[in-house]
Amino acid sequence: MGCAHGKCCGHRPRSSDSDSREFQEVSQFSVHGKHILTERSIECVPVPSRNFRLEYSVLTQRGYYPYSPGKENEDSFCIRTQVQGNPNLHFFGVFDGHGLFGAQCSNFVRDRLVDILANDPRLLLDNPANAYSSAFVRTNHELHDSEIDDTESGTTAITVLVVGDKLLVANVGDSRAVIALKVGDRVLAEDLSSDQTPFRRDEYERVKLCGARVLSLDQLDGLKDPDIQTWGDEESAGSDPPRLWVQNGTYYGTAFTRSIGDSKAEEIGVIADPEVSTVQLTPDHLFFVVASDGVFEFLSSQAVVDMVASYPDPRDACAAIAGESYKQWLAHGNRTDDITIIIVHVKDLRNAGANAARTATLRTGGGSSNSSFTTASEMYRSMRSEISVFETYQRTISNNRSHAIVVPSPLRSPQS
């Protein structure tokens, strides 16, 4: 999410057909049906308490910014297995920075959030959701107190903590986690998070109470009636979504209502409190995806799940999704966003504790709370008694390991 032309600023790019054509030619380059990538292993980690395993891969790719060719990737990701030394506890997170110091904010949160979780004994006590939420809030305070200038910079965060055969999902912002559910011959996408933007009526009302003006750019510029406070949905709004502004001013222009950092935007209701949900895994859950909004800007959750389902190798699925995302960005303008995707396959899960997924959401800072997190507490207490039975181990399918998969940039040839 780049501030200059992204979801926290005000100028819209012009389209460029030549950029789109050049990227399509490069993105389709392949050898023996596989995309040209840096070598990357498929990682595998067991969940011994429920006798299944997770196979995963990740891609992160810097966006294409013709007006700023040296702009760094503001996305980051964190995958940490065996959190707190527990072989049944695994963390997957994607962080999408924005603003002048977005990359620094993203990297800071990537490192600190999981460290705070890993050092909080409450994570395995009565209410893990509270520990998860407080980790977000503490990370936000630490970012404010750090040497990074986060007055108009910050990051969104979408994270999934695998806890035995359950998922604990925490979200701040408009990146997204999605799970695939097999229903008969179909594979359906189910969102694990809800984008926190002014399109949501509850979030709209919350930030309005905090003093925010909510206007699209056309409304801010006087091209449309500012009193019409309806914008349809994210698809119909296109490149001009509703944004948050101070009264009688033209900043901060965020298109999201929650983030970590953005200390000045806190004055108009932008908060770091996450929405947390729990999901019971079943044998019908095939995989889940954690990705930045560079993916979901133009691809629906179902489209992403369909693409993952069509590739046995998650590395190819990552590349295909990145390629299609880039193509869609360039079809709508002359740039792309940074893109980060984690794909996690659920393998050999046979003895789940429920026949259907149960999802409960805790909304803080203006949303509604749900007491069904008692099931998460029971889950953790059960795991603590089981942990002594299993040895901690991790297996990789390939010996080649690197930090990122790189899709060729739009104007670069595959050989360069």
Short mmCIF file of C-alpha atoms in Angstrom, two decimals:
data_model
loop_
_atom_site.label_atom_id
_atom_site.label_comp_id
_atom_site.label_asym_id
_atom_site.label_seq_id
_atom_site.Cartn_x
_atom_site.Cartn_y
_atom_site.Cartn_z
CA MET A 1 0.00 0.00 0.00
CA GLY A 2 2.01 2.97 -1.23
CA CYS A 3 0.98 6.35 0.11
CA ALA A 4 1.73 8.40 -2.99
CA HIS A 5 -0.95 6.76 -5.12
CA GLY A 6 -2.37 4.27 -2.70
CA LYS A 7 -4.90 3.97 0.06
CA CYS A 8 -3.63 6.72 2.30
CA CYS A 9 -3.24 9.58 -0.13
CA GLY A 10 -5.07 11.51 -2.74
CA HIS A 11 -3.86 11.28 -6.32
CA ARG A 12 -5.05 8.74 -8.84
CA PRO A 13 -2.73 7.38 -11.55
CA ARG A 14 -3.47 7.58 -15.23
CA SER A 15 -3.70 4.36 -17.17
CA SER A 16 -0.98 3.20 -19.52
CA ASP A 17 -1.78 0.57 -22.13
CA SER A 18 1.87 0.11 -23.05
CA ASP A 19 2.82 -0.71 -19.46
CA SER A 20 0.04 -3.28 -19.28
CA ARG A 21 1.07 -4.98 -22.53
CA GLU A 22 4.73 -5.16 -21.55
CA PHE A 23 3.90 -6.70 -18.20
CA GLN A 24 1.58 -9.32 -19.68
CA GLU A 25 4.34 -10.49 -21.99
CA VAL A 26 6.88 -10.82 -19.19
CA SER A 27 4.53 -12.34 -16.60
CA GLN A 28 3.63 -15.22 -18.89
CA PHE A 29 7.27 -16.27 -19.45
CA SER A 30 7.70 -19.86 -18.30
CA VAL A 31 9.94 -22.89 -18.56
CA HIS A 32 8.27 -26.30 -18.65
CA GLY A 33 5.05 -24.69 -17.40
CA LYS A 34 6.56 -23.08 -14.31
CA HIS A 35 7.10 -19.43 -13.58
CA ILE A 36 10.61 -17.99 -13.43
CA LEU A 37 11.23 -17.47 -9.69
CA THR A 38 14.09 -17.42 -7.27
CA GLU A 39 14.44 -20.91 -5.83
CA ARG A 40 12.19 -21.42 -2.85
CA SER A 41 11.35 -24.51 -0.82
CA ILE A 42 7.93 -25.65 0.22
CA GLU A 43 8.15 -25.64 3.99
CA CYS A 44 6.34 -28.17 6.12
CA VAL A 45 5.59 -28.13 9.83
CA PRO A 46 3.64 -30.76 11.80
CA VAL A 47 0.84 -30.11 14.27
CA PRO A 48 1.36 -33.21 16.42
CA SER A 49 -1.54 -32.65 18.84
CA ARG A 50 -3.97 -33.25 15.96
CA ASN A 51 -1.71 -35.40 13.76
CA PHE A 52 -1.74 -33.23 10.64
CA ARG A 53 0.74 -30.92 8.96
CA LEU A 54 0.95 -27.54 7.27
CA GLU A 55 2.71 -27.07 3.94
CA TYR A 56 3.33 -23.47 2.98
CA SER A 57 5.09 -21.09 0.68
CA VAL A 58 5.35 -17.32 0.47
CA LEU A 59 5.93 -14.66 -2.16
CA THR A 60 6.71 -11.00 -1.68
CA GLN A 61 7.21 -8.67 -4.62
CA ARG A 62 7.94 -4.96 -4.82
CA GLY A 63 5.40 -2.96 -6.76
CA TYR A 64 6.03 -1.23 -10.05
CA TYR A 65 6.16 2.55 -9.55
CA PRO A 66 7.17 4.42 -12.72
CA TYR A 67 7.27 7.72 -10.82
CA SER A 68 9.57 6.23 -8.17
CA PRO A 69 11.60 3.36 -9.67
CA GLY A 70 13.75 2.98 -6.56
CA LYS A 71 10.83 2.72 -4.16
CA GLU A 72 11.34 -0.16 -1.76
CA ASN A 73 8.88 -2.92 -0.98
CA GLU A 74 6.75 -1.71 1.92
CA ASP A 75 5.23 -5.14 2.47
CA SER A 76 6.79 -7.61 4.86
CA PHE A 77 5.82 -10.99 6.25
CA CYS A 78 6.54 -13.17 9.25
CA ILE A 79 6.30 -16.94 9.53
CA ARG A 80 7.27 -18.33 12.90
CA THR A 81 6.72 -21.96 13.72
CA GLN A 82 6.62 -23.40 17.24
CA VAL A 83 5.78 -20.14 18.97
CA GLN A 84 6.78 -20.31 22.65
CA GLY A 85 8.48 -23.62 21.84
CA ASN A 86 5.07 -25.21 21.30
CA PRO A 87 4.98 -27.60 18.31
CA ASN A 88 1.26 -26.94 17.89
CA LEU A 89 1.53 -23.13 17.69
CA HIS A 90 2.45 -21.49 14.36
CA PHE A 91 2.23 -17.85 13.26
CA PHE A 92 1.68 -16.41 9.77
CA GLY A 93 1.48 -12.66 9.24
CA VAL A 94 1.52 -10.11 6.41
CA PHE A 95 2.20 -6.41 7.02
CA ASP A 96 1.47 -3.74 4.41
CA GLY A 97 3.26 -0.46 5.09
CA HIS A 98 2.18 2.95 3.85
CA GLY A 99 3.41 6.51 4.05
CA LEU A 100 6.91 7.95 3.79
CA PHE A 101 8.27 5.50 6.35
CA GLY A 102 5.93 2.63 5.54
CA ALA A 103 8.67 0.06 5.01
CA GLN A 104 10.23 0.83 8.38
CA CYS A 105 6.84 0.60 10.09
CA SER A 106 6.06 -2.69 8.37
CA ASN A 107 9.40 -4.23 9.34
CA PHE A 108 9.14 -3.00 12.92
CA VAL A 109 5.69 -4.53 13.40
CA ARG A 110 6.75 -7.74 11.66
CA ASP A 111 9.49 -8.23 14.24
CA ARG A 112 7.87 -6.92 17.40
CA LEU A 113 4.34 -8.31 17.18
CA VAL A 114 5.33 -11.96 17.14
CA ASP A 115 8.06 -11.39 19.75
CA ILE A 116 5.51 -9.86 22.12
CA LEU A 117 3.20 -12.82 21.54
CA ALA A 118 6.00 -15.30 22.03
CA ASN A 119 6.90 -13.75 25.38
CA ASP A 120 3.39 -13.37 26.77
CA PRO A 121 2.50 -16.22 29.16
CA ARG A 122 -1.18 -15.27 28.85
CA LEU A 123 -1.18 -16.73 25.35
CA LEU A 124 -1.55 -20.18 26.88
CA LEU A 125 -3.80 -19.16 29.75
CA ASP A 126 -7.46 -18.25 30.12
CA ASN A 127 -8.08 -15.92 27.17
CA PRO A 128 -5.60 -16.07 24.29
CA ALA A 129 -7.67 -13.58 22.29
CA ASN A 130 -6.95 -10.91 24.90
CA ALA A 131 -3.24 -11.65 24.69
CA TYR A 132 -3.44 -11.39 20.91
CA SER A 133 -5.25 -8.06 21.05
CA SER A 134 -2.93 -6.58 23.65
CA ALA A 135 0.08 -7.57 21.51
CA PHE A 136 -1.26 -5.38 18.70
CA VAL A 137 -1.89 -2.44 21.02
CA ARG A 138 1.52 -2.76 22.68
CA THR A 139 3.25 -2.97 19.31
CA ASN A 140 1.46 0.21 18.30
CA HIS A 141 2.66 2.03 21.41
CA GLU A 142 6.22 0.80 20.88
CA LEU A 143 6.15 2.02 17.28
CA HIS A 144 5.02 5.45 18.50
CA ASP A 145 7.94 5.49 20.96
CA SER A 146 10.51 4.23 18.45
CA GLU A 147 12.87 6.29 16.29
CA ILE A 148 10.55 5.75 13.30
CA ASP A 149 8.41 8.75 12.41
CA ASP A 150 4.93 7.21 12.28
CA THR A 151 2.96 10.46 12.41
CA GLU A 152 1.71 9.87 8.86
CA SER A 153 3.11 6.38 8.24
CA GLY A 154 2.08 2.96 9.46
CA THR A 155 1.12 -0.55 8.45
CA THR A 156 -1.86 -2.84 8.27
CA ALA A 157 -1.52 -6.34 9.72
CA ILE A 158 -3.30 -9.59 8.95
CA THR A 159 -2.19 -12.55 11.03
CA VAL A 160 -3.19 -16.17 11.58
CA LEU A 161 -2.09 -18.17 14.61
CA VAL A 162 -2.54 -21.91 14.14
CA VAL A 163 -3.41 -23.42 17.52
CA GLY A 164 -3.76 -27.16 17.19
CA ASP A 165 -6.69 -27.65 14.81
CA LYS A 166 -8.00 -24.12 15.27
CA LEU A 167 -7.09 -20.78 13.75
CA LEU A 168 -6.92 -17.56 15.73
CA VAL A 169 -7.10 -14.66 13.25
CA ALA A 170 -6.31 -11.04 14.09
CA ASN A 171 -6.69 -8.20 11.61
CA VAL A 172 -5.98 -4.47 11.52
CA GLY A 173 -6.67 -2.77 8.18
CA ASP A 174 -7.62 -3.96 4.72
CA SER A 175 -5.33 -6.89 4.01
CA ARG A 176 -7.11 -10.21 4.21
CA ALA A 177 -7.08 -13.88 5.23
CA VAL A 178 -9.24 -16.40 3.36
CA ILE A 179 -9.81 -20.12 3.86
CA ALA A 180 -10.88 -22.69 1.25
CA LEU A 181 -13.74 -25.04 2.10
CA LYS A 182 -14.55 -28.09 -0.01
CA VAL A 183 -18.31 -28.48 -0.51
CA GLY A 184 -19.10 -31.38 -2.81
CA ASP A 185 -17.21 -30.76 -6.04
CA ARG A 186 -16.74 -27.07 -5.31
CA VAL A 187 -14.07 -25.17 -3.40
CA LEU A 188 -15.56 -22.13 -1.72
CA ALA A 189 -13.79 -19.10 -0.28
CA GLU A 190 -14.66 -18.01 3.24
CA ASP A 191 -13.19 -14.77 4.54
CA LEU A 192 -11.39 -15.09 7.85
CA SER A 193 -11.21 -11.32 8.26
CA SER A 194 -13.33 -8.32 7.39
CA ASP A 195 -11.66 -5.35 5.67
CA GLN A 196 -11.76 -2.36 7.99
CA THR A 197 -12.74 0.52 5.71
CA PRO A 198 -15.49 3.18 5.62
CA PHE A 199 -17.50 0.85 3.37
CA ARG A 200 -18.39 -0.96 6.59
CA ARG A 201 -21.20 0.90 8.28
CA ASP A 202 -19.98 0.09 11.79
CA GLU A 203 -16.49 1.40 11.02
CA TYR A 204 -17.93 4.44 9.25
CA GLU A 205 -20.05 5.33 12.27
CA ARG A 206 -17.13 4.78 14.65
CA VAL A 207 -14.71 7.13 12.88
CA LYS A 208 -17.43 9.74 12.34
CA LEU A 209 -17.98 9.80 16.10
CA CYS A 210 -14.23 10.39 16.46
CA GLY A 211 -14.44 13.49 14.27
CA ALA A 212 -13.43 12.15 10.86
CA ARG A 213 -14.87 13.50 7.63
CA VAL A 214 -15.53 10.63 5.22
CA LEU A 215 -15.30 11.67 1.58
CA SER A 216 -14.06 10.27 -1.71
CA LEU A 217 -11.51 12.29 -3.64
CA ASP A 218 -14.17 13.53 -6.06
CA GLN A 219 -16.21 14.72 -3.10
CA LEU A 220 -13.17 16.38 -1.55
CA ASP A 221 -12.46 18.16 -4.84
CA GLY A 222 -16.06 19.33 -5.15
CA LEU A 223 -16.84 17.14 -8.16
CA LYS A 224 -19.50 15.20 -6.27
CA ASP A 225 -21.94 16.05 -3.51
CA PRO A 226 -20.17 15.55 -0.15
CA ASP A 227 -23.51 15.13 1.63
CA ILE A 228 -24.16 11.81 -0.13
CA GLN A 229 -22.55 9.45 2.36
CA THR A 230 -23.00 6.22 0.43
CA TRP A 231 -20.38 4.78 -1.90
CA GLY A 232 -21.76 1.40 -2.89
CA ASP A 233 -19.23 -1.38 -2.36
CA GLU A 234 -15.49 -1.68 -2.89
CA GLU A 235 -15.89 -2.98 -6.43
CA SER A 236 -18.29 -0.27 -7.59
CA ALA A 237 -16.25 2.52 -5.99
CA GLY A 238 -13.24 1.56 -8.10
CA SER A 239 -10.22 3.81 -7.62
CA ASP A 240 -12.11 6.45 -5.62
CA PRO A 241 -13.08 4.89 -2.28
CA PRO A 242 -14.25 6.85 0.76
CA ARG A 243 -11.39 8.18 2.87
CA LEU A 244 -10.89 9.69 6.30
CA TRP A 245 -10.04 13.39 6.53
CA VAL A 246 -9.69 15.89 9.35
CA GLN A 247 -12.33 18.56 9.65
CA ASN A 248 -11.60 21.50 7.32
CA GLY A 249 -8.43 19.86 6.01
CA THR A 250 -7.10 17.64 3.22
CA TYR A 251 -5.23 15.04 5.27
CA TYR A 252 -4.85 12.17 6.21
CA GLY A 253 -6.79 10.54 3.41
CA THR A 254 -6.65 6.97 4.70
CA ALA A 255 -8.96 4.48 2.98
CA PHE A 256 -8.73 2.14 5.98
CA THR A 257 -10.05 2.72 9.50
CA ARG A 258 -7.51 0.71 11.52
CA SER A 259 -3.74 0.41 11.35
CA ILE A 260 -0.61 0.21 13.47
CA GLY A 261 1.25 3.53 13.52
CA ASP A 262 -0.42 6.57 11.91
CA SER A 263 -0.23 8.40 15.24
CA LYS A 264 -1.78 11.61 13.93
CA ALA A 265 -4.66 9.75 12.27
CA GLU A 266 -5.57 8.36 15.68
CA GLU A 267 -7.11 11.81 16.26
CA ILE A 268 -9.87 10.91 13.80
CA GLY A 269 -10.47 7.33 14.88
CA VAL A 270 -7.80 5.21 13.20
CA ILE A 271 -6.99 2.60 15.85
CA ALA A 272 -4.71 -0.40 16.27
CA ASP A 273 -7.23 -2.60 18.08
CA PRO A 274 -7.60 -5.79 16.03
CA GLU A 275 -10.70 -7.77 15.25
CA VAL A 276 -10.06 -11.33 16.38
CA SER A 277 -11.85 -14.49 15.28
CA THR A 278 -11.50 -18.22 15.87
CA VAL A 279 -12.13 -20.95 13.32
CA GLN A 280 -12.33 -24.70 13.90
CA LEU A 281 -10.51 -26.56 11.14
CA THR A 282 -12.20 -29.58 9.58
CA PRO A 283 -11.08 -32.13 6.97
CA ASP A 284 -13.01 -30.06 4.41
CA HIS A 285 -10.69 -27.09 4.88
CA LEU A 286 -8.03 -27.37 2.19
CA PHE A 287 -5.82 -24.30 2.64
CA PHE A 288 -5.79 -20.71 3.77
CA VAL A 289 -4.28 -17.59 2.24
CA VAL A 290 -2.87 -14.56 4.04
CA ALA A 291 -2.19 -11.66 1.67
CA SER A 292 -1.80 -7.90 1.41
CA ASP A 293 -4.42 -5.78 -0.29
CA GLY A 294 -2.21 -5.63 -3.38
CA VAL A 295 -3.78 -9.00 -4.14
CA PHE A 296 -7.37 -8.22 -3.17
CA GLU A 297 -7.63 -4.79 -4.77
CA PHE A 298 -8.82 -6.36 -8.03
CA LEU A 299 -9.17 -10.08 -7.21
CA SER A 300 -12.04 -11.43 -5.14
CA SER A 301 -11.49 -13.92 -2.34
CA GLN A 302 -13.12 -16.60 -4.50
CA ALA A 303 -10.87 -15.81 -7.46
CA VAL A 304 -7.79 -16.19 -5.27
CA VAL A 305 -9.03 -19.49 -3.83
CA ASP A 306 -9.82 -20.77 -7.34
CA MET A 307 -6.27 -19.99 -8.47
CA VAL A 308 -4.68 -21.70 -5.46
CA ALA A 309 -6.90 -24.76 -5.97
CA SER A 310 -5.76 -25.07 -9.58
CA TYR A 311 -2.06 -25.37 -8.70
CA PRO A 312 -0.77 -28.39 -6.74
CA ASP A 313 2.44 -26.48 -5.98
CA PRO A 314 1.79 -23.39 -3.79
CA ARG A 315 4.85 -21.70 -5.28
CA ASP A 316 3.20 -21.75 -8.69
CA ALA A 317 -0.04 -20.53 -7.12
CA CYS A 318 1.79 -17.61 -5.50
CA ALA A 319 3.35 -16.66 -8.83
CA ALA A 320 0.08 -16.98 -10.72
CA ILE A 321 -1.78 -14.80 -8.23
CA ALA A 322 0.97 -12.19 -8.29
CA GLY A 323 0.99 -12.19 -12.07
CA GLU A 324 -2.77 -11.79 -12.33
CA SER A 325 -2.78 -9.09 -9.66
CA TYR A 326 -0.10 -7.14 -11.50
CA LYS A 327 -2.00 -7.48 -14.76
CA GLN A 328 -5.16 -6.14 -13.15
CA TRP A 329 -3.34 -3.22 -11.54
CA LEU A 330 -1.81 -2.21 -14.86
CA ALA A 331 -5.13 -2.61 -16.65
CA HIS A 332 -6.54 0.03 -14.29
CA GLY A 333 -3.55 2.38 -14.13
CA ASN A 334 0.17 2.76 -14.67
CA ARG A 335 1.48 1.22 -11.47
CA THR A 336 1.07 -1.77 -9.20
CA ASP A 337 1.00 -2.16 -5.44
CA ASP A 338 3.46 -4.25 -3.47
CA ILE A 339 2.21 -7.83 -3.21
CA THR A 340 2.73 -10.43 -0.50
CA ILE A 341 1.05 -13.85 -0.37
CA ILE A 342 1.34 -16.73 2.09
CA ILE A 343 -0.40 -19.96 1.09
CA VAL A 344 -0.78 -22.68 3.75
CA HIS A 345 -2.12 -26.11 2.80
CA VAL A 346 -3.77 -28.19 5.53
CA LYS A 347 -2.63 -31.79 5.03
CA ASP A 348 -4.00 -35.03 6.48
CA LEU A 349 -6.42 -33.47 8.95
CA ARG A 350 -8.83 -36.30 9.74
CA ASN A 351 -9.94 -36.05 13.37
CA ALA A 352 -11.07 -32.45 13.73
CA GLY A 353 -13.25 -31.61 16.69
CA ALA A 354 -16.24 -30.39 14.68
CA ASN A 355 -18.10 -31.22 11.48
CA ALA A 356 -18.36 -27.62 10.32
CA ALA A 357 -16.41 -24.42 10.74
CA ARG A 358 -17.42 -22.24 13.66
CA THR A 359 -16.35 -18.63 13.43
CA ALA A 360 -16.72 -16.06 16.19
CA THR A 361 -15.56 -12.47 15.92
CA LEU A 362 -14.49 -10.10 18.66
CA ARG A 363 -14.65 -6.48 17.52
CA THR A 364 -12.90 -3.91 19.64
CA GLY A 365 -12.96 -0.15 19.48
CA GLY A 366 -16.57 0.20 18.37
CA GLY A 367 -17.60 -3.31 17.30
CA SER A 368 -19.52 -5.96 19.15
CA SER A 369 -17.92 -8.54 21.42
CA ASN A 370 -18.61 -12.25 21.46
CA SER A 371 -18.01 -14.51 24.45
CA SER A 372 -17.53 -17.69 22.42
CA PHE A 373 -13.77 -17.42 22.85
CA THR A 374 -14.16 -19.79 25.78
CA THR A 375 -13.64 -22.53 23.18
CA ALA A 376 -10.25 -21.02 22.35
CA SER A 377 -9.30 -21.04 26.04
CA GLU A 378 -10.24 -24.71 26.33
CA MET A 379 -8.20 -25.41 23.25
CA TYR A 380 -5.08 -23.85 24.75
CA ARG A 381 -5.47 -25.60 28.08
CA SER A 382 -5.79 -28.89 26.21
CA MET A 383 -2.68 -28.19 24.21
CA ARG A 384 -0.64 -27.41 27.31
CA SER A 385 -1.35 -30.88 28.66
CA GLU A 386 -0.45 -32.47 25.32
CA ILE A 387 2.78 -30.66 24.61
CA SER A 388 4.92 -32.92 26.82
CA VAL A 389 3.84 -35.94 24.77
CA PHE A 390 5.28 -34.69 21.48
CA GLU A 391 8.79 -33.81 20.42
CA THR A 392 9.36 -30.53 18.63
CA TYR A 393 10.47 -31.01 15.07
CA GLN A 394 10.22 -29.37 11.67
CA ARG A 395 10.70 -30.83 8.21
CA THR A 396 11.37 -29.19 4.85
CA ILE A 397 10.60 -30.75 1.49
CA SER A 398 13.43 -28.96 -0.30
CA ASN A 399 16.89 -27.95 0.82
CA ASN A 400 16.86 -24.69 -1.13
CA ARG A 401 15.74 -21.84 1.10
CA SER A 402 15.56 -18.12 0.42
CA HIS A 403 13.62 -15.15 1.77
CA ALA A 404 11.38 -14.31 -1.17
CA ILE A 405 10.00 -15.40 -4.48
CA VAL A 406 10.40 -12.70 -7.08
CA VAL A 407 8.09 -12.25 -10.05
CA PRO A 408 9.82 -10.35 -12.87
CA SER A 409 9.12 -6.62 -12.83
CA PRO A 410 6.92 -5.27 -15.63
CA LEU A 411 9.72 -3.77 -17.69
CA ARG A 412 12.42 -6.34 -17.02
CA SER A 413 13.18 -9.27 -19.27
CA PRO A 414 13.35 -12.72 -17.67
CA GLN A 415 17.05 -12.99 -18.45
CA SER A 416 18.05 -9.72 -16.77
#
